[in-house]
């Protein structure tokens, strides 16, 4: 899923998805408590009243943003579910994560926060399902650190971190599309594979 080209007049669904992605990024940076509807409106280029016409309260906006993040992550899992664990599954998972991160920077920030925020704060605990899904893509279990080697866990963490950090440096659709094969190559190398990423044209 690469960044969709935006029409001159976005649909209501696109506007809602964009607003929720902006909210996700703010939650990742500020936490729920310090994410204000006005800040979302300012970053989205809409009025606060316009945001509240779609979401009747800050709580509803936050819940919708967290739900969208989880659903987007679940979509990546569904795309690779039938692929056996191994290089092909890893390549498909990397591609899914990369495409989502390049298309939705707010998701990328919130997904990264799923691993970096302390449990017990106002966001970290609610992102545990996202972290669990992302690890499951690579055959890892969030709750059982002994089930995989330290090398594998380190490599998956490195690949994931590289994707998120690189994806967040591209601010427009054209540069993100051009960067995609390079982002995937860095992540593929982090997993310890050599050569081309299966299914990716360099």
XYZ file of N, CA and C in Angstrom:
606
model
N 0.852 -1.167 0.000
C 0.000 0.000 0.000
C 0.898 1.230 0.000
N 1.033 1.870 -1.142
C 1.821 3.085 -1.224
C 0.929 4.283 -0.969
N 1.536 5.426 -0.741
C 0.751 6.620 -0.461
C -0.212 6.898 -1.604
N -1.504 6.998 -1.305
C -2.438 7.292 -2.391
C -2.295 8.731 -2.845
N -2.421 8.938 -4.163
C -2.392 10.302 -4.678
C -3.681 10.994 -4.251
N -3.555 12.136 -3.624
C -4.722 12.848 -3.130
C -5.392 13.624 -4.252
N -6.718 13.524 -4.306
C -7.471 14.329 -5.246
C -7.496 15.763 -4.726
N -7.869 16.713 -5.615
C -7.938 18.125 -5.220
C -8.884 18.295 -4.043
N -9.996 17.564 -4.063
C -10.957 17.643 -2.959
C -11.057 16.257 -2.320
N -10.443 16.060 -1.166
C -10.473 14.734 -0.544
C -11.885 14.353 -0.116
N -12.132 13.050 -0.085
C -13.432 12.556 0.356
C -13.541 12.689 1.870
N -14.756 12.529 2.369
C -14.972 12.584 3.820
C -14.166 11.504 4.527
N -14.081 10.325 3.896
C -13.321 9.232 4.499
C -11.832 9.557 4.556
N -11.303 10.179 3.496
C -9.890 10.558 3.483
C -9.607 11.627 4.543
N -10.512 12.579 4.666
C -10.333 13.625 5.683
C -10.303 13.006 7.068
N -11.254 12.115 7.332
C -11.310 11.473 8.646
C -10.043 10.674 8.917
N -9.591 9.895 7.917
C -8.379 9.099 8.098
C -7.166 9.986 8.348
N -7.078 11.111 7.637
C -5.961 12.042 7.824
C -5.996 12.667 9.222
N -7.181 13.072 9.661
C -7.323 13.670 10.994
C -6.912 12.668 12.070
N -7.326 11.427 11.907
C -6.974 10.408 12.893
C -5.482 10.103 12.872
N -4.861 10.167 11.694
C -3.422 9.928 11.612
C -2.657 11.062 12.293
N -3.107 12.286 12.095
C -2.495 13.432 12.778
C -2.648 13.277 14.281
N -3.832 12.863 14.703
C -4.082 12.640 16.136
C -3.147 11.571 16.678
N -2.959 10.494 15.923
C -2.069 9.422 16.361
C -0.656 9.936 16.593
N -0.154 10.742 15.658
C 1.187 11.298 15.820
C 1.297 12.191 17.044
N 0.279 12.997 17.284
C 0.294 13.873 18.463
C 0.240 13.057 19.752
N -0.571 12.005 19.760
C -0.641 11.145 20.943
C 0.722 10.522 21.218
N 1.401 10.072 20.165
C 2.716 9.457 20.337
C 3.708 10.433 20.942
N 3.622 11.711 20.531
C 4.569 12.716 21.011
C 4.182 13.329 22.354
N 2.892 13.501 22.585
C 2.450 14.254 23.762
C 1.731 13.428 24.812
N 1.273 12.253 24.435
C 0.409 11.496 25.326
C -1.031 11.961 25.152
N -1.951 11.202 25.710
C -3.370 11.529 25.569
C -3.699 12.826 26.278
N -3.218 12.970 27.477
C -3.570 14.130 28.302
C -3.233 15.444 27.618
N -2.084 15.499 26.954
C -1.615 16.756 26.368
C -1.891 16.870 24.871
N -2.709 15.977 24.342
C -3.139 16.101 22.946
C -4.464 16.848 22.922
N -4.427 18.078 22.452
C -5.631 18.920 22.436
C -6.297 18.876 21.065
N -7.620 18.988 21.061
C -8.360 19.018 19.801
C -7.882 20.196 18.950
N -7.580 21.321 19.589
C -7.112 22.490 18.842
C -5.787 22.198 18.136
N -4.918 21.444 18.792
C -3.637 21.079 18.162
C -3.870 20.203 16.939
N -4.809 19.281 17.029
C -5.161 18.443 15.880
C -5.700 19.314 14.755
N -6.604 20.208 15.102
C -7.208 21.096 14.103
C -6.153 21.950 13.421
N -5.243 22.509 14.205
C -4.191 23.360 13.646
C -3.328 22.588 12.657
N -2.934 21.383 13.038
C -2.057 20.595 12.172
C -2.804 20.085 10.943
N -4.092 19.811 11.089
C -4.879 19.293 9.977
C -5.342 20.397 9.026
N -5.322 21.644 9.503
C -5.787 22.746 8.674
C -7.295 22.911 8.690
N -7.921 22.440 9.765
C -9.362 22.587 9.928
C -9.635 23.362 11.207
N -10.861 23.786 11.363
C -11.236 24.463 12.606
C -11.497 23.429 13.691
N -11.388 23.872 14.939
C -11.714 22.987 16.060
C -13.164 22.537 15.954
N -14.050 23.459 15.552
C -15.466 23.118 15.391
C -15.647 22.051 14.322
N -14.842 22.133 13.254
C -14.918 21.138 12.193
C -14.515 19.756 12.674
N -13.477 19.697 13.517
C -13.044 18.421 14.084
C -14.139 17.864 14.995
N -14.697 18.746 15.831
C -15.721 18.298 16.784
C -17.040 17.964 16.103
N -17.214 18.391 14.858
C -18.394 17.980 14.108
C -18.272 16.516 13.692
N -17.038 16.048 13.556
C -16.791 14.650 13.194
C -16.662 13.774 14.432
N -16.044 14.323 15.455
C -15.816 13.591 16.706
C -16.323 14.477 17.833
N -17.302 14.024 18.557
C -18.008 14.902 19.497
C -17.203 15.273 20.736
N -16.075 14.612 20.952
C -15.255 14.927 22.120
C -13.817 14.515 21.857
N -12.925 15.024 22.670
C -11.522 14.619 22.573
C -11.393 13.122 22.818
N -12.149 12.602 23.765
C -12.080 11.179 24.090
C -12.454 10.332 22.873
N -13.501 10.737 22.167
C -13.914 9.989 20.976
C -12.848 10.070 19.882
N -12.234 11.228 19.735
C -11.172 11.415 18.752
C -9.979 10.510 19.068
N -9.579 10.486 20.327
C -8.450 9.656 20.747
C -8.757 8.181 20.534
N -9.934 7.753 20.953
C -10.309 6.343 20.784
C -10.313 5.951 19.314
N -10.838 6.832 18.466
C -10.881 6.541 17.030
C -9.479 6.465 16.445
N -8.574 7.331 16.891
C -7.191 7.306 16.395
C -6.482 6.021 16.809
N -6.654 5.618 18.062
C -6.037 4.379 18.525
C -6.632 3.175 17.807
N -7.943 3.204 17.575
C -8.599 2.097 16.873
C -8.118 2.013 15.426
N -7.941 3.176 14.778
C -7.455 3.164 13.399
C -6.043 2.585 13.332
N -5.201 2.960 14.273
C -3.823 2.453 14.313
C -3.820 0.931 14.457
N -4.644 0.424 15.362
C -4.715 -1.023 15.563
C -5.248 -1.721 14.318
N -6.283 -1.154 13.703
C -6.869 -1.761 12.506
C -5.879 -1.761 11.344
N -5.117 -0.693 11.186
C -4.123 -0.637 10.115
C -3.044 -1.695 10.321
N -2.645 -1.883 11.566
C -1.638 -2.901 11.878
C -2.202 -4.292 11.616
N -3.462 -4.474 11.968
C -4.126 -5.759 11.728
C -4.202 -6.075 10.232
N -4.370 -5.058 9.412
C -4.422 -5.259 7.960
C -3.104 -5.836 7.442
N -1.994 -5.360 7.990
C -0.686 -5.905 7.594
C -0.593 -7.376 8.011
N -1.059 -7.681 9.226
C -1.021 -9.073 9.685
C -1.849 -9.973 8.774
N -3.028 -9.516 8.403
C -3.887 -10.326 7.542
C -3.231 -10.593 6.185
N -2.460 -9.627 5.696
C -1.820 -9.780 4.392
C -0.718 -10.838 4.395
N -0.130 -11.108 5.561
C 0.974 -12.082 5.609
C 0.601 -13.362 6.352
N -0.613 -13.423 6.868
C -1.004 -14.536 7.749
C -0.765 -15.915 7.131
N -1.028 -16.057 5.840
C -0.934 -17.368 5.197
C 0.482 -17.726 4.738
N 1.423 -16.804 4.901
C 2.802 -17.075 4.469
C 3.560 -17.723 5.620
N 4.167 -18.884 5.399
C 4.918 -19.528 6.485
C 6.067 -18.639 6.969
N 6.422 -18.799 8.239
C 7.552 -18.057 8.791
C 8.812 -18.363 7.995
N 9.590 -17.336 7.741
C 10.807 -17.484 6.961
C 11.057 -16.228 6.138
N 12.008 -16.276 5.218
C 12.368 -15.086 4.452
C 11.216 -14.458 3.672
N 10.357 -15.286 3.049
C 9.251 -14.709 2.282
C 8.278 -13.971 3.188
N 7.995 -14.533 4.338
C 7.111 -13.874 5.311
C 7.765 -12.587 5.809
N 9.045 -12.641 6.115
C 9.750 -11.441 6.574
C 9.691 -10.340 5.525
N 9.916 -10.715 4.256
C 9.896 -9.721 3.180
C 8.511 -9.089 3.043
N 7.465 -9.914 3.111
C 6.105 -9.393 2.999
C 5.761 -8.494 4.183
N 6.195 -8.886 5.378
C 5.936 -8.070 6.567
C 6.653 -6.731 6.467
N 7.913 -6.757 6.041
C 8.657 -5.507 5.881
C 7.978 -4.596 4.870
N 7.504 -5.172 3.758
C 6.840 -4.370 2.729
C 5.559 -3.748 3.272
N 4.773 -4.537 3.996
C 3.528 -4.019 4.558
C 3.757 -2.902 5.558
N 4.732 -3.094 6.430
C 5.051 -2.074 7.437
C 5.596 -0.818 6.761
N 6.475 -1.001 5.786
C 7.064 0.145 5.093
C 6.003 0.961 4.374
N 5.133 0.286 3.649
C 4.092 1.002 2.907
C 3.170 1.773 3.847
N 2.811 1.141 4.961
C 1.934 1.821 5.916
C 2.647 3.002 6.569
N 3.908 2.809 6.940
C 4.658 3.892 7.582
C 4.860 5.078 6.645
N 5.104 4.801 5.359
C 5.293 5.885 4.397
C 3.985 6.614 4.112
N 2.884 5.875 4.131
C 1.578 6.482 3.845
C 0.992 7.205 5.048
N 1.274 6.713 6.237
C 0.657 7.219 7.457
C 1.715 7.503 8.529
N 2.320 8.689 8.493
C 3.374 8.995 9.471
C 2.887 8.974 10.917
N 1.629 9.334 11.143
C 1.095 9.267 12.508
C 1.070 7.838 13.016
N 0.701 6.913 12.129
C 0.749 5.498 12.505
C 2.184 5.102 12.842
N 3.127 5.538 12.023
C 4.529 5.188 12.258
C 4.982 5.667 13.635
N 4.621 6.888 13.987
C 5.014 7.413 15.300
C 4.362 6.630 16.434
N 3.082 6.318 16.265
C 2.370 5.607 17.325
C 2.846 4.161 17.431
N 3.137 3.524 16.280
C 3.653 2.159 16.306
C 5.024 2.110 16.974
N 5.854 3.089 16.695
C 7.154 3.169 17.362
C 6.975 3.368 18.864
N 6.007 4.203 19.222
C 5.722 4.441 20.640
C 5.247 3.178 21.343
N 4.638 2.261 20.588
C 4.174 1.008 21.184
C 5.325 0.233 21.817
N 6.549 0.459 21.326
C 7.719 -0.225 21.870
C 8.542 0.642 22.811
N 8.397 1.966 22.684
C 9.291 2.846 23.440
C 8.650 3.491 24.660
N 7.327 3.597 24.676
C 6.681 4.202 25.837
C 6.654 3.218 26.996
N 6.773 3.745 28.207
C 6.700 2.886 29.383
C 5.274 2.415 29.598
N 5.135 1.173 29.983
C 3.821 0.669 30.334
C 3.334 1.406 31.577
N 2.059 1.663 31.631
C 1.507 2.346 32.787
C 1.269 3.817 32.542
N 1.807 4.391 31.440
C 1.488 5.782 31.150
C 0.125 5.816 30.469
N -0.287 6.970 29.988
C -1.657 7.062 29.455
C -1.800 6.525 28.038
N -0.703 6.059 27.441
C -0.778 5.520 26.084
C -0.185 4.119 25.987
N 0.952 3.894 26.620
C 1.714 2.663 26.438
C 0.902 1.395 26.566
N 0.109 1.281 27.621
C -0.665 0.062 27.843
C -1.684 -0.170 26.737
N -2.211 0.897 26.191
C -3.236 0.775 25.148
C -2.634 0.401 23.795
N -1.317 0.493 23.681
C -0.645 0.145 22.436
C -0.049 -1.265 22.448
N -0.234 -1.982 23.540
C 0.290 -3.345 23.627
C -0.210 -4.221 22.475
N -1.507 -4.153 22.089
C -1.943 -4.980 20.953
C -1.189 -4.672 19.656
N -0.859 -3.407 19.422
C -0.114 -3.034 18.220
C 1.282 -3.650 18.261
N 1.960 -3.531 19.390
C 3.294 -4.126 19.520
C 3.233 -5.638 19.333
N 2.219 -6.272 19.910
C 2.090 -7.732 19.807
C 1.893 -8.164 18.350
N 1.052 -7.438 17.606
C 0.822 -7.775 16.201
C 2.110 -7.606 15.394
N 2.819 -6.515 15.612
C 4.038 -6.256 14.847
C 5.096 -7.331 15.100
N 5.225 -7.775 16.328
C 6.174 -8.851 16.617
C 5.710 -10.174 16.015
N 4.397 -10.413 16.063
C 3.853 -11.654 15.513
C 4.142 -11.798 14.021
N 4.215 -10.678 13.318
C 4.539 -10.732 11.890
C 5.831 -11.498 11.646
N 6.750 -11.406 12.589
C 8.079 -12.012 12.443
C 8.242 -13.253 13.324
N 7.119 -13.786 13.807
C 7.164 -15.005 14.597
C 7.619 -14.814 16.023
N 7.525 -13.590 16.537
C 7.927 -13.306 17.911
C 6.699 -13.093 18.787
N 6.873 -13.342 20.076
C 5.787 -13.216 21.045
C 6.156 -12.143 22.060
N 5.317 -11.111 22.149
C 5.597 -10.007 23.067
C 5.755 -10.474 24.503
N 4.984 -11.491 24.894
C 4.997 -11.927 26.285
C 6.021 -12.990 26.612
N 6.687 -13.547 25.616
C 7.619 -14.646 25.856
C 8.968 -14.322 25.242
N 9.768 -13.575 25.969
C 11.064 -13.151 25.459
C 12.033 -14.318 25.291
N 11.792 -15.403 25.995
C 12.704 -16.546 25.905
C 12.447 -17.394 24.666
N 11.302 -17.139 23.975
C 10.930 -17.987 22.839
C 11.782 -17.740 21.607
N 12.452 -16.626 21.524
C 13.284 -16.320 20.355
C 14.673 -15.917 20.813
N 15.643 -16.114 19.936
C 17.009 -15.760 20.285
C 17.143 -14.247 20.408
N 18.095 -13.831 21.181
C 18.371 -12.401 21.317
C 18.764 -11.801 19.973
N 19.481 -12.591 19.164
C 19.884 -12.110 17.849
C 18.667 -11.787 16.992
N 17.699 -12.695 16.951
C 16.489 -12.478 16.142
C 15.703 -11.275 16.652
N 15.527 -11.177 17.954
C 14.788 -10.046 18.520
C 15.498 -8.730 18.190
N 16.816 -8.737 18.306
C 17.573 -7.520 18.019
C 17.449 -7.142 16.547
N 17.503 -8.140 15.670
C 17.409 -7.858 14.239
C 16.028 -7.341 13.853
N 14.979 -7.935 14.409
C 13.622 -7.466 14.117
C 13.434 -6.048 14.641
N 13.927 -5.796 15.850
C 13.833 -4.439 16.414
C 14.587 -3.440 15.554
N 15.755 -3.832 15.071
C 16.541 -2.949 14.217
C 15.864 -2.663 12.894
N 15.269 -3.694 12.293
C 14.563 -3.518 11.023
C 13.357 -2.603 11.202
N 12.595 -2.862 12.253
C 11.405 -2.062 12.521
C 11.785 -0.603 12.797
N 12.776 -0.398 13.647
C 13.209 0.959 13.961
C 13.725 1.699 12.739
N 14.462 0.981 11.879
C 14.982 1.612 10.662
C 13.843 2.060 9.757
N 12.840 1.206 9.593
C 11.698 1.576 8.748
C 11.020 2.823 9.284
N 10.728 2.833 10.578
C 9.994 3.957 11.163
C 10.794 5.257 11.074
N 12.060 5.198 11.420
C 12.869 6.410 11.407
C 13.054 6.929 9.984
N 13.290 6.034 9.043
C 13.459 6.463 7.654
C 12.144 6.978 7.074
N 11.045 6.283 7.343
C 9.750 6.700 6.792
C 9.378 8.099 7.258
N 9.704 8.429 8.478
C 9.333 9.730 9.029
C 10.182 10.878 8.479
N 11.194 10.564 7.662
C 12.007 11.632 7.078
C 11.490 12.080 5.718
N 10.506 11.374 5.164
C 9.978 11.724 3.845
C 8.647 12.439 3.996
N 8.569 13.653 3.446
C 7.410 14.500 3.694
C 6.434 14.571 2.540
N 6.735 13.962 1.398
C 5.784 14.009 0.298
C 5.725 12.664 -0.396
N 4.646 12.461 -1.147
C 4.397 11.180 -1.783
C 5.506 10.772 -2.745
N 6.026 11.719 -3.516
C 7.033 11.404 -4.525
C 8.322 10.897 -3.882
N 8.812 11.582 -2.872
C 10.065 11.155 -2.243
C 9.881 9.833 -1.499
N 8.691 9.621 -0.932
C 8.428 8.368 -0.231
C 8.423 7.195 -1.202
N 7.802 7.373 -2.361
C 7.763 6.313 -3.365
C 9.162 5.986 -3.859
N 9.951 7.011 -4.084
C 11.325 6.816 -4.544
C 12.177 6.133 -3.477
N 11.903 6.446 -2.225
C 12.715 5.913 -1.128
C 12.370 4.471 -0.767
N 11.180 4.016 -1.127
C 10.686 2.716 -0.658
C 11.690 1.577 -0.813
N 12.279 1.343 -2.005
C 13.189 0.198 -2.113
C 14.421 0.323 -1.228
N 14.852 1.547 -0.964
C 16.022 1.745 -0.113
C 15.689 1.476 1.353
N 14.511 1.913 1.760
C 14.060 1.643 3.130
C 13.957 0.130 3.344
N 13.363 -0.540 2.360
C 13.222 -1.992 2.478
C 14.577 -2.695 2.502
N 15.519 -2.203 1.714
C 16.852 -2.830 1.695
C 17.536 -2.692 3.056
N 17.436 -1.526 3.663
C 18.040 -1.327 4.986
C 17.420 -2.285 6.002
N 16.087 -2.407 5.970
C 15.403 -3.296 6.911
C 15.751 -4.759 6.642
N 15.833 -5.130 5.370
C 16.193 -6.498 4.975
C 17.596 -6.841 5.467
N 18.509 -5.912 5.283
C 19.873 -6.120 5.767
C 19.899 -6.264 7.289
N 19.062 -5.471 7.975
C 19.017 -5.545 9.440
C 18.581 -6.929 9.912
N 17.729 -7.590 9.134
C 17.293 -8.940 9.496
C 18.370 -9.990 9.221
N 19.452 -9.585 8.564
C 20.567 -10.492 8.342
C 20.554 -11.209 7.013
N 19.654 -10.791 6.128
C 19.600 -11.403 4.806
C 20.509 -10.645 3.847
N 20.976 -11.335 2.842
C 21.752 -10.676 1.804
C 20.963 -10.651 0.496
N 21.440 -9.881 -0.428
C 20.803 -9.838 -1.737
C 19.557 -8.984 -1.762
N 18.786 -9.173 -2.837
C 17.599 -8.360 -3.040
C 16.463 -8.821 -2.135
N 15.577 -7.881 -1.823
C 14.382 -8.216 -1.047
C 13.405 -8.909 -1.993
N 12.933 -10.102 -1.655
C 11.992 -10.794 -2.549
C 10.764 -9.951 -2.864
N 10.437 -9.863 -4.145
C 9.236 -9.133 -4.549
C 9.399 -7.643 -4.641
N 10.601 -7.131 -4.417
C 10.837 -5.695 -4.464
C 11.796 -5.370 -5.587
N 11.366 -4.479 -6.466
C 12.229 -4.037 -7.559
C 13.104 -2.912 -7.059
N 14.406 -3.083 -7.144
C 15.340 -2.064 -6.659
C 15.486 -0.939 -7.663
